[in-house]
Amino acid sequence: MTLTDSPKLQQQPEQPLPDVTATVAAAREASAWWAGLGYAERRRRTLAWKNAIANGAEELAEIISRETGKPVGDATLEIMLTLGHLDWAAKHARKVLKRRGVPAGAVAFNQKATLGYEPYGVVAVIGPWNYPLYTPMGSVGYAIAAGNAVVFKPSELTPDTAVWLAEAWTRANPEQPVLQVVTGGGEVGGALIRAGVDKVGFTGSTATAKKVMAACAEQLTPLVAECGGKDAMIVAADANLDLATDFAVFGGFGNSGQTCVGVERVYVVESVRRQFLDLLVEKARTLAPGTDESASYGRMTHPAGGDVVREHVQDALTRGGTAVLGGVDSVKAPFVEPIVLTDVPEDADAVCVETFGPTLVVNGVADLDEAVEKANATDYGLGASIFTRNHKLGERLAARLKAGAVTIDSVLGFAGVAALPFGGVGGSGFGRVHGPDGLREFSRAKSMTVQRFKAPLDLLRIDRSERDMKIAKSMLHSLHGSRK
Ligand code: NDP
């Protein structure tokens, strides 16, 4: 069973579908206005939107907390991280995207060559519920900063967060609906993709990404797909185990384990496994999920979240795994208490399939080579972390990991670094949000050349001279041939 197979909401009375065609038409008009404002004015207005979000942060945090069940403090941190990215995107769009000269090379030295980035026009953003602001804003904020209009289809579990975000846009910039929200289920997402948008920014499960990609294929609409993960933490024998277990607790149980780049698996070198497990269990034992601000984390947001955890844990135990903290009885819907498993077979769902709950599988490995091999063995490739006091060794291991982001001596260290792109490989998706790559993801590169003078070596003509061809041939060898 996966979350994607399970309905997110109880049966709802039939709601009329939003008119996505009219919404996209309004976005099209808004996109022309927005693109025409130029970098400086767009920056000013994007920052005004950022201010509007910051000024209403308390209200927004309450909405996020109500919709997801996470503590208000966690929601506030989510807003803070999001605003850091929005600030960066607004302030760097011109630098990253403006037209600039590039070297024309020896053969085309008579050409002035320039490269510029233009907005796509209308971007559809389809988002998940686990970080209903931070995650979709990786697409929404960067797409807007790059000069696009956005139509955002949030998860059906978190519509109010999205509506609030669009209202904040309107408060700051009432002239045009550069950001609009359409709410509803997957069918609304599908209709939006087919409504003639120019690019799709999708974040969600790998299974849904495949459906989204199939819909995009109908009109060859480009897609950035940010999907699930099964991130591994690798712990070396020389690691600071206090630090590693602090981060294992944060990465494994924070947000009730519902973090795409949270920690789901730990590979710890056998000589320190016992010590690592003892420390981890000691810390995890003190955690308590709940509804108030003293809670370590909140409920499972997806109604089927606890069922997936129970199935993965049951399967792991049946197949020879051991629970060192909690077990199937830790699932007390809608809450799940922390669960730590060890000696779980590598082909069990708890090791290979996204659990998306507060569970950690801690398996021993003989050495770091085995840890890398096992970390790389799932279909996913989103994030990974390494704990070692030897940071040079950590960097060498990081280069061998199949992941879009690797942290050494922390988890999620990149989330607040706006200049770093974010995205996965394999089943975790493709394309990048955040950083310069994130701005370019929502832009089309346009190349331009201006012929400044007629080339002495005139090859771009149908009646090339014998002399020019002779020179070209000799250049071919001198520029590209191997030295004798
Ligand atoms: P889903 O894949 O179930 O849904 C994602 C979005 O797609 C939702 O808005 C959903 O709508 C919509 N959708 C569903 N079916 C279709 C369809 N056929 N066409 C178009 N849109 C559709 O993911 P969840 O919302 O359950 O989010 C959890 C997943 O997201 C986890 O796998 C997690 O790892 C991943 N994730 C990845 C991140 C990353 O950056 N890589 C960050 C955060 C989460 P509706 O909700 O209304 O059904």
CSV table of N, CA and C in Angstrom, one decimal, residues 10 17 20 52 63 86 103 185 199 209 221-222 286 292 294 336 344 350 364 423 462 478:
chain,number,residue,atom,x,y,z
A,10,GLN,N,-12.4,12.1,3.0
A,10,GLN,CA,-13.6,11.3,3.0
A,10,GLN,C,-14.4,11.7,1.8
A,17,LEU,N,-16.2,21.6,-10.9
A,17,LEU,CA,-14.8,21.8,-11.2
A,17,LEU,C,-14.5,23.3,-11.5
A,20,VAL,N,-10.7,26.0,-15.3
A,20,VAL,CA,-9.3,26.1,-15.5
A,20,VAL,C,-8.9,26.9,-16.8
A,52,ALA,N,4.2,41.1,2.4
A,52,ALA,CA,2.8,40.8,2.8
A,52,ALA,C,2.7,39.5,3.4
A,63,ILE,N,-2.9,28.6,9.8
A,63,ILE,CA,-3.6,27.9,8.7
A,63,ILE,C,-2.8,26.6,8.4
A,86,LEU,N,12.3,33.3,-1.4
A,86,LEU,CA,11.6,34.3,-2.2
A,86,LEU,C,12.4,35.5,-2.4
A,103,PRO,N,31.5,34.0,-25.3
A,103,PRO,CA,32.6,33.9,-26.3
A,103,PRO,C,32.1,33.2,-27.6
A,185,GLY,N,-9.2,18.1,-6.6
A,185,GLY,CA,-8.4,16.9,-6.6
A,185,GLY,C,-7.5,16.7,-7.8
A,199,LYS,N,4.4,25.4,-18.9
A,199,LYS,CA,5.4,24.6,-18.2
A,199,LYS,C,4.7,24.1,-16.9
A,209,ALA,N,3.7,11.5,-10.5
A,209,ALA,CA,4.5,12.2,-11.4
A,209,ALA,C,4.4,11.5,-12.8
A,221,THR,N,4.4,19.5,-23.2
A,221,THR,CA,4.6,20.6,-22.2
A,221,THR,C,5.8,20.2,-21.3
A,222,PRO,N,6.7,21.1,-21.2
A,222,PRO,CA,7.9,20.7,-20.3
A,222,PRO,C,7.5,20.6,-18.8
A,286,THR,N,12.0,10.2,24.2
A,286,THR,CA,11.5,11.4,24.9
A,286,THR,C,10.5,12.1,24.0
A,292,ASP,N,-0.5,20.2,20.7
A,292,ASP,CA,-0.2,21.5,21.3
A,292,ASP,C,1.3,21.9,21.0
A,294,SER,N,3.8,22.0,22.8
A,294,SER,CA,4.9,21.2,23.4
A,294,SER,C,5.1,19.9,22.7
A,336,VAL,N,1.5,8.9,15.3
A,336,VAL,CA,2.4,7.7,15.3
A,336,VAL,C,3.6,8.0,16.2
A,344,VAL,N,16.7,-5.0,9.3
A,344,VAL,CA,15.6,-5.2,8.4
A,344,VAL,C,16.2,-5.6,7.0
A,350,ALA,N,10.1,-1.3,4.1
A,350,ALA,CA,10.6,-0.3,5.1
A,350,ALA,C,12.0,0.2,4.6
A,364,GLY,N,23.3,-2.3,10.2
A,364,GLY,CA,24.7,-2.2,10.3
A,364,GLY,C,25.4,-2.6,8.9
A,423,GLY,N,16.6,19.1,-6.2
A,423,GLY,CA,15.9,18.1,-7.0
A,423,GLY,C,16.5,16.8,-7.0
A,462,ILE,N,26.7,29.6,-49.8
A,462,ILE,CA,26.5,28.4,-50.6
A,462,ILE,C,27.7,28.1,-51.6
A,478,SER,N,43.9,21.5,-36.9
A,478,SER,CA,44.7,22.2,-35.9
A,478,SER,C,43.9,22.4,-34.6
